[in-house]
PDB file of C-alpha atoms in Angstrom:
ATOM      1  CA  UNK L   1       8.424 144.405 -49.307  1.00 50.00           C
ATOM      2  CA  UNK L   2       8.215 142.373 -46.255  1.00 52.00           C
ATOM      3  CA  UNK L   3       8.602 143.603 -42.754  1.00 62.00           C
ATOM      4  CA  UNK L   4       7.141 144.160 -39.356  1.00 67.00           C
ATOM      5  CA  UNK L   5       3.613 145.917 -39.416  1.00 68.00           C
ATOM      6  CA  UNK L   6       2.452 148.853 -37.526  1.00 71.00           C
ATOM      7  CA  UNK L   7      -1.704 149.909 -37.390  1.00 72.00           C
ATOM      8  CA  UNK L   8      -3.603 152.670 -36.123  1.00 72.00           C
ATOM      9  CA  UNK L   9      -6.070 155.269 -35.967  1.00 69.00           C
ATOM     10  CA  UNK L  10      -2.983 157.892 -37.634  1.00 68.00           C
ATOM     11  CA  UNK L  11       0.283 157.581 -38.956  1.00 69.00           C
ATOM     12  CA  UNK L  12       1.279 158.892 -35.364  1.00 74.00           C
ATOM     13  CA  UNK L  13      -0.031 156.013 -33.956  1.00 76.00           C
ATOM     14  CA  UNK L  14       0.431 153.371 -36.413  1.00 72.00           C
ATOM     15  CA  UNK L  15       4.346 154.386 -36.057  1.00 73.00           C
ATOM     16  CA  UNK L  16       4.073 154.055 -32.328  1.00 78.00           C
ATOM     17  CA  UNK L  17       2.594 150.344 -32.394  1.00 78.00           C
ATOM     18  CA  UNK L  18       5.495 149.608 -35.049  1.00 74.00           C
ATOM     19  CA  UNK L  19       8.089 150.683 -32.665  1.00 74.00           C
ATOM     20  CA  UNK L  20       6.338 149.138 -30.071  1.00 74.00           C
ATOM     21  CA  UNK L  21       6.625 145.691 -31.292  1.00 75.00           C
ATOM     22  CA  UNK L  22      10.192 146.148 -32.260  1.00 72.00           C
ATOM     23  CA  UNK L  23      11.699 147.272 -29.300  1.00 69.00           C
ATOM     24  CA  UNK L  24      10.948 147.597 -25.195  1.00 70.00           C
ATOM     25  CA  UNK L  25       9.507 151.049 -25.012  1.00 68.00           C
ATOM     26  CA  UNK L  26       9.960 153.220 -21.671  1.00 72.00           C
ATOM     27  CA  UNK L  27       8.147 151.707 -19.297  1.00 77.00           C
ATOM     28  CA  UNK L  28       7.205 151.824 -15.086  1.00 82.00           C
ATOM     29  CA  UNK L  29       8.122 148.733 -12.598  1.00 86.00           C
ATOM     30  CA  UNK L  30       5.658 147.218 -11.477  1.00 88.00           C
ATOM     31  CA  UNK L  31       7.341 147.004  -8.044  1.00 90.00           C
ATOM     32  CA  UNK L  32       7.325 150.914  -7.518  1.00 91.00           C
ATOM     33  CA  UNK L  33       4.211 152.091  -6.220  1.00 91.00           C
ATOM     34  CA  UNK L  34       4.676 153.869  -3.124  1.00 93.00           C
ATOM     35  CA  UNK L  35       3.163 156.783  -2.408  1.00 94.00           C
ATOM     36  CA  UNK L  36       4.353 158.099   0.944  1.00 95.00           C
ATOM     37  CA  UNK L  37       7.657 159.454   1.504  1.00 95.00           C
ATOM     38  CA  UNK L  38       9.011 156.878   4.056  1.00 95.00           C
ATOM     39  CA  UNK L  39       7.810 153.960   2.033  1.00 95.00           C
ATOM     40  CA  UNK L  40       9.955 155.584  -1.240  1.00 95.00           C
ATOM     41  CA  UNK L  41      13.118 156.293   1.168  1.00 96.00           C
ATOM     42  CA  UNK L  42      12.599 152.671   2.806  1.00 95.00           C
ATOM     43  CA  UNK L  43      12.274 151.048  -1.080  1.00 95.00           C
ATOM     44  CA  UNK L  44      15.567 153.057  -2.269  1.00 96.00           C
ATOM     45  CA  UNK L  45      17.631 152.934   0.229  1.00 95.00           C
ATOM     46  CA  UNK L  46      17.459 148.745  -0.086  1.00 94.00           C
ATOM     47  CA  UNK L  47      19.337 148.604  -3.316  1.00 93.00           C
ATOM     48  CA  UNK L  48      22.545 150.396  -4.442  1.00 94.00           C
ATOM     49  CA  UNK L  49      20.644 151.742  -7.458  1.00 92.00           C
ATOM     50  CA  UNK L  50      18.267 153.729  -4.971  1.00 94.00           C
ATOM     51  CA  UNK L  51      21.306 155.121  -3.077  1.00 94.00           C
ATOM     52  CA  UNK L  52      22.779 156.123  -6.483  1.00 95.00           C
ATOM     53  CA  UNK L  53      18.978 157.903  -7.531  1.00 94.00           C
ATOM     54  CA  UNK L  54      19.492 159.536  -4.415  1.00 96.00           C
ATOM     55  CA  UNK L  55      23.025 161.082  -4.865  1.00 95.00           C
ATOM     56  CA  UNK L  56      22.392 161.593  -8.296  1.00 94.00           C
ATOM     57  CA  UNK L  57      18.717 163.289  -7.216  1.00 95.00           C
ATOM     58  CA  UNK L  58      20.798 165.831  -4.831  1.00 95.00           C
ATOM     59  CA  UNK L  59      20.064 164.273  -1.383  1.00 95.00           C
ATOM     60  CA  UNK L  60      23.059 164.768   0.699  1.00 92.00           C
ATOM     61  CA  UNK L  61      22.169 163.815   4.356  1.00 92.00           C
ATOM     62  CA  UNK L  62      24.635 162.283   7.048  1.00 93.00           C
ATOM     63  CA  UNK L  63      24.027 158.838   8.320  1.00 91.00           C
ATOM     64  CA  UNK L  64      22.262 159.503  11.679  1.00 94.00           C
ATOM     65  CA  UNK L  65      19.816 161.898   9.815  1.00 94.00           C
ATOM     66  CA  UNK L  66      19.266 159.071   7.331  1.00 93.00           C
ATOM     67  CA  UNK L  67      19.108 156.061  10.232  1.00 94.00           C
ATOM     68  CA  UNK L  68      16.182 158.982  12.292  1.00 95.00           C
ATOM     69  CA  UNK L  69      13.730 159.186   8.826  1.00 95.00           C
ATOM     70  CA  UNK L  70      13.911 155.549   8.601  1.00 95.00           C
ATOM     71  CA  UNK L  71      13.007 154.553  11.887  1.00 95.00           C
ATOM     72  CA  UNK L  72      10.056 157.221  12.424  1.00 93.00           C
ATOM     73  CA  UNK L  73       7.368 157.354   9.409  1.00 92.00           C
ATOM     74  CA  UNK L  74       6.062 160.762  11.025  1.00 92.00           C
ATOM     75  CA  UNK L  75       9.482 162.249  11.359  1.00 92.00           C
ATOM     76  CA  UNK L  76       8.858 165.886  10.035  1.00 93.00           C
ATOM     77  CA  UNK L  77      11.121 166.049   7.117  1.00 94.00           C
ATOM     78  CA  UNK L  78      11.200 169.214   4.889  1.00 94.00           C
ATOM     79  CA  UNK L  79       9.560 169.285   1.923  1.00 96.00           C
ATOM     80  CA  UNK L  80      12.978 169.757  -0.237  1.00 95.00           C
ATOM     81  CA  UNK L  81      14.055 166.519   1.029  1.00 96.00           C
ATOM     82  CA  UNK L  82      10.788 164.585   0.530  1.00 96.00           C
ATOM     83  CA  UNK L  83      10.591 165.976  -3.024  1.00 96.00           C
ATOM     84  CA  UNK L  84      14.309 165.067  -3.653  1.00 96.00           C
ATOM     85  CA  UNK L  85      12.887 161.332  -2.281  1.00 96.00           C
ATOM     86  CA  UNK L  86      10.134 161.400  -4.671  1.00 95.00           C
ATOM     87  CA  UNK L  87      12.156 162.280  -7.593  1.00 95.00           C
ATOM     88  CA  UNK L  88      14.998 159.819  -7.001  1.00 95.00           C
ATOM     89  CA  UNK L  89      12.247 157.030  -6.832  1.00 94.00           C
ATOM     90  CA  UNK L  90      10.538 158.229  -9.935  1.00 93.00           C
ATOM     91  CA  UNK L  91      13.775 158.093 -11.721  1.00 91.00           C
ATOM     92  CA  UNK L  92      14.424 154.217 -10.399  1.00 92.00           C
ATOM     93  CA  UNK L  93      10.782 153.271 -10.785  1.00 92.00           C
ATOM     94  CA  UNK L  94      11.209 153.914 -14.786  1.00 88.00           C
ATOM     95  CA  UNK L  95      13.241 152.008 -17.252  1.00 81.00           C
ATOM     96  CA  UNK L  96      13.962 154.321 -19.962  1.00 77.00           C
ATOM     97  CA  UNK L  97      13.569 152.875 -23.657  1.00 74.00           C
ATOM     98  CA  UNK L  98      16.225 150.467 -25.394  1.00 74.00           C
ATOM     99  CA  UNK L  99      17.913 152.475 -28.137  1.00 75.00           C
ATOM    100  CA  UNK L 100      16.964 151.650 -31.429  1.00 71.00           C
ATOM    101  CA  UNK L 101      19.448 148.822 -33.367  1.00 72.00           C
ATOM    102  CA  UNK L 102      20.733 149.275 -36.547  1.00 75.00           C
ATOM    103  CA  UNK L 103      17.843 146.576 -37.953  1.00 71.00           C
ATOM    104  CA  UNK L 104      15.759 149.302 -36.610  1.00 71.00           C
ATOM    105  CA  UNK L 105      16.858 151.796 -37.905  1.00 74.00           C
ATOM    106  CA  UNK L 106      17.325 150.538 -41.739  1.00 77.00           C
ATOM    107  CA  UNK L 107      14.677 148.198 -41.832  1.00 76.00           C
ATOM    108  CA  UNK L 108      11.847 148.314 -44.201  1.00 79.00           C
ATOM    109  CA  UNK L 109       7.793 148.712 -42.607  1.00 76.00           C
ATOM    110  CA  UNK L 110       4.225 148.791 -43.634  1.00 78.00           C
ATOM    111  CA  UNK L 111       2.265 151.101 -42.001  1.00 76.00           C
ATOM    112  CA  UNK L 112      -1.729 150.177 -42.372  1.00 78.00           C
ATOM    113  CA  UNK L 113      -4.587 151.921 -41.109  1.00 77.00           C
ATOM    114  CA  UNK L 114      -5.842 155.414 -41.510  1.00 77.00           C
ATOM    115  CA  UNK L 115      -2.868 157.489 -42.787  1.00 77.00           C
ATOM    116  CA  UNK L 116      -3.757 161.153 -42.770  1.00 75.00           C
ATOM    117  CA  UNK L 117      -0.483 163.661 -44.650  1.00 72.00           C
ATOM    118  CA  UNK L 118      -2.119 166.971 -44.808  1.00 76.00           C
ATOM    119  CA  UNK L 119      -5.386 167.093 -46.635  1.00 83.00           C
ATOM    120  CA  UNK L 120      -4.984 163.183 -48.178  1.00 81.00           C
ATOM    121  CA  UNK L 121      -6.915 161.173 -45.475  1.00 84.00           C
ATOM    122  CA  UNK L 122      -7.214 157.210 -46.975  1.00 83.00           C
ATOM    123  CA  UNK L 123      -7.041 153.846 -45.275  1.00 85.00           C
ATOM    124  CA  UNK L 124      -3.988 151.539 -45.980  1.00 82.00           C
ATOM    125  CA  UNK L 125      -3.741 148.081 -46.221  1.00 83.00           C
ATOM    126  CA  UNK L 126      -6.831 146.812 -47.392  1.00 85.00           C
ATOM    127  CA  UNK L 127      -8.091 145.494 -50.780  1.00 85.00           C
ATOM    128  CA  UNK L 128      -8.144 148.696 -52.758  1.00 86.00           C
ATOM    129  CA  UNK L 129      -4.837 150.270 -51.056  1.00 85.00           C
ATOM    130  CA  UNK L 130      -1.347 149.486 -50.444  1.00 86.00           C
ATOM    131  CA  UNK L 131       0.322 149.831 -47.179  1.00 84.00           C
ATOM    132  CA  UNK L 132       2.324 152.846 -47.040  1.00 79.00           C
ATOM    133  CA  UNK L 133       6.116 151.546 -47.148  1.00 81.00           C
ATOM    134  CA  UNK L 134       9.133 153.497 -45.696  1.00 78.00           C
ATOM    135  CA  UNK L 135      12.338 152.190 -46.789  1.00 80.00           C
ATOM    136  CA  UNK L 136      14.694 153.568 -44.151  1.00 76.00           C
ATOM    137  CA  UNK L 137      17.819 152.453 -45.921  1.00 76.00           C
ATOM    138  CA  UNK L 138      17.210 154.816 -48.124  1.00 65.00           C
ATOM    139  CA  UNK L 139      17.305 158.033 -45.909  1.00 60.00           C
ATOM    140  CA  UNK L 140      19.587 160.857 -46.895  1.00 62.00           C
ATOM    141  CA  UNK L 141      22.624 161.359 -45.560  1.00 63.00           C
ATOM    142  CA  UNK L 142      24.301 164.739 -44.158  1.00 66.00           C
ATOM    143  CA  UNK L 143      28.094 165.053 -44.926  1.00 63.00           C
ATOM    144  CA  UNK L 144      29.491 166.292 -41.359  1.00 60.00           C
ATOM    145  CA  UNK L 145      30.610 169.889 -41.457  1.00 57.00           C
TER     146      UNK L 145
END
C-alpha cells in the first residue's frame, strides 16, 4: 500500500503530522498581532470582514461612539466592549481548518514511528516492522435511522 506518511513520538501525533501534510490545518495570520484594544478596533474596522467579526461578536455601537474610540487611544471604553473587540479580532485573526476531501477521507496511510494501543508499545516502519496501515475505504457504515 502506497500513500502519504505520517511519524511521531505516538499514534496521536503521527496522525496529526499525516493530516498535517494533507491539508491546511487551523492556523493564526501573521498580520494579527495587536495587543491593545484601539490597535484591534483600528485593524477590524479596515476591512468588511472585521465589521462582520464585530456584528457577529455582539458589538452594537452607533457611528459617533465608533468615530470617538477611534480617534482617542485613551478613550475609557468599558471593559464589555473591549472584550467584545478582542474576541471579534481573535475570531478574524484565525483561519479555521479546510474540511477534509473525500481523498482524505478514503485514502489509504502509513503511520511510522512509535505506535503505542494499550499495553503493545513497538516502533513502525523500520527493518523488523511494518508501518501500521489504515485503509479508510474500508470503514463501516451506519444505515441512517
Amino acid at each position: 500500500m502506497a500513500g502519504p506518511t505520517g511519524r511521531g513520538g505516538s499514534l496521536g501525533a503521527a496522525l496529526n503530522d499525516l493530516l498535517r501534510t494533507q491539508g491546511t490545518p487551523r492556523h493564526r495570520l501573521s498580520t494579527y498581532s495587536a495587543k491593545h484594544w484601539h490597535a484591534q478596533l483600528s485593524q477590524l474596522t479596515g476591512t468588511r470582514r472585521g465589521y462582520e467579526a464585530l456584528d457577529t461578536a455582539g458589538l452594537d455601537v452607533r457611528p459617533d461612539t465608533l468615530i470617538k474610540w477611534l480617534s482617542d487611544p485613551e478613550y475609557n471604553v468599558r471593559r464589555s466592549y473591549r472584550d467584545l473587540i478582542h474576541t471579534a479580532y481573535e475570531n478574524v485573526a484565525f483561519v479555521p481548518a479546510e474540511p477534509l476531501t473525500d481523498t482524505i477521507k478514503n485514502g489509504q496511510y502509513e503511520i511510522s514511528g512509535l505506535v503505542k494501543t494499550g499495553a503493545d508499545e513497538r516502533e513502525r516502519g523500520n527493518r523488523r516492522a511494518a508501518p501500521l496501515r489504515i485503509d479508510a475505504r474500508r470503514r463501516p457504515r451506519r444505515p441512517l435511522h
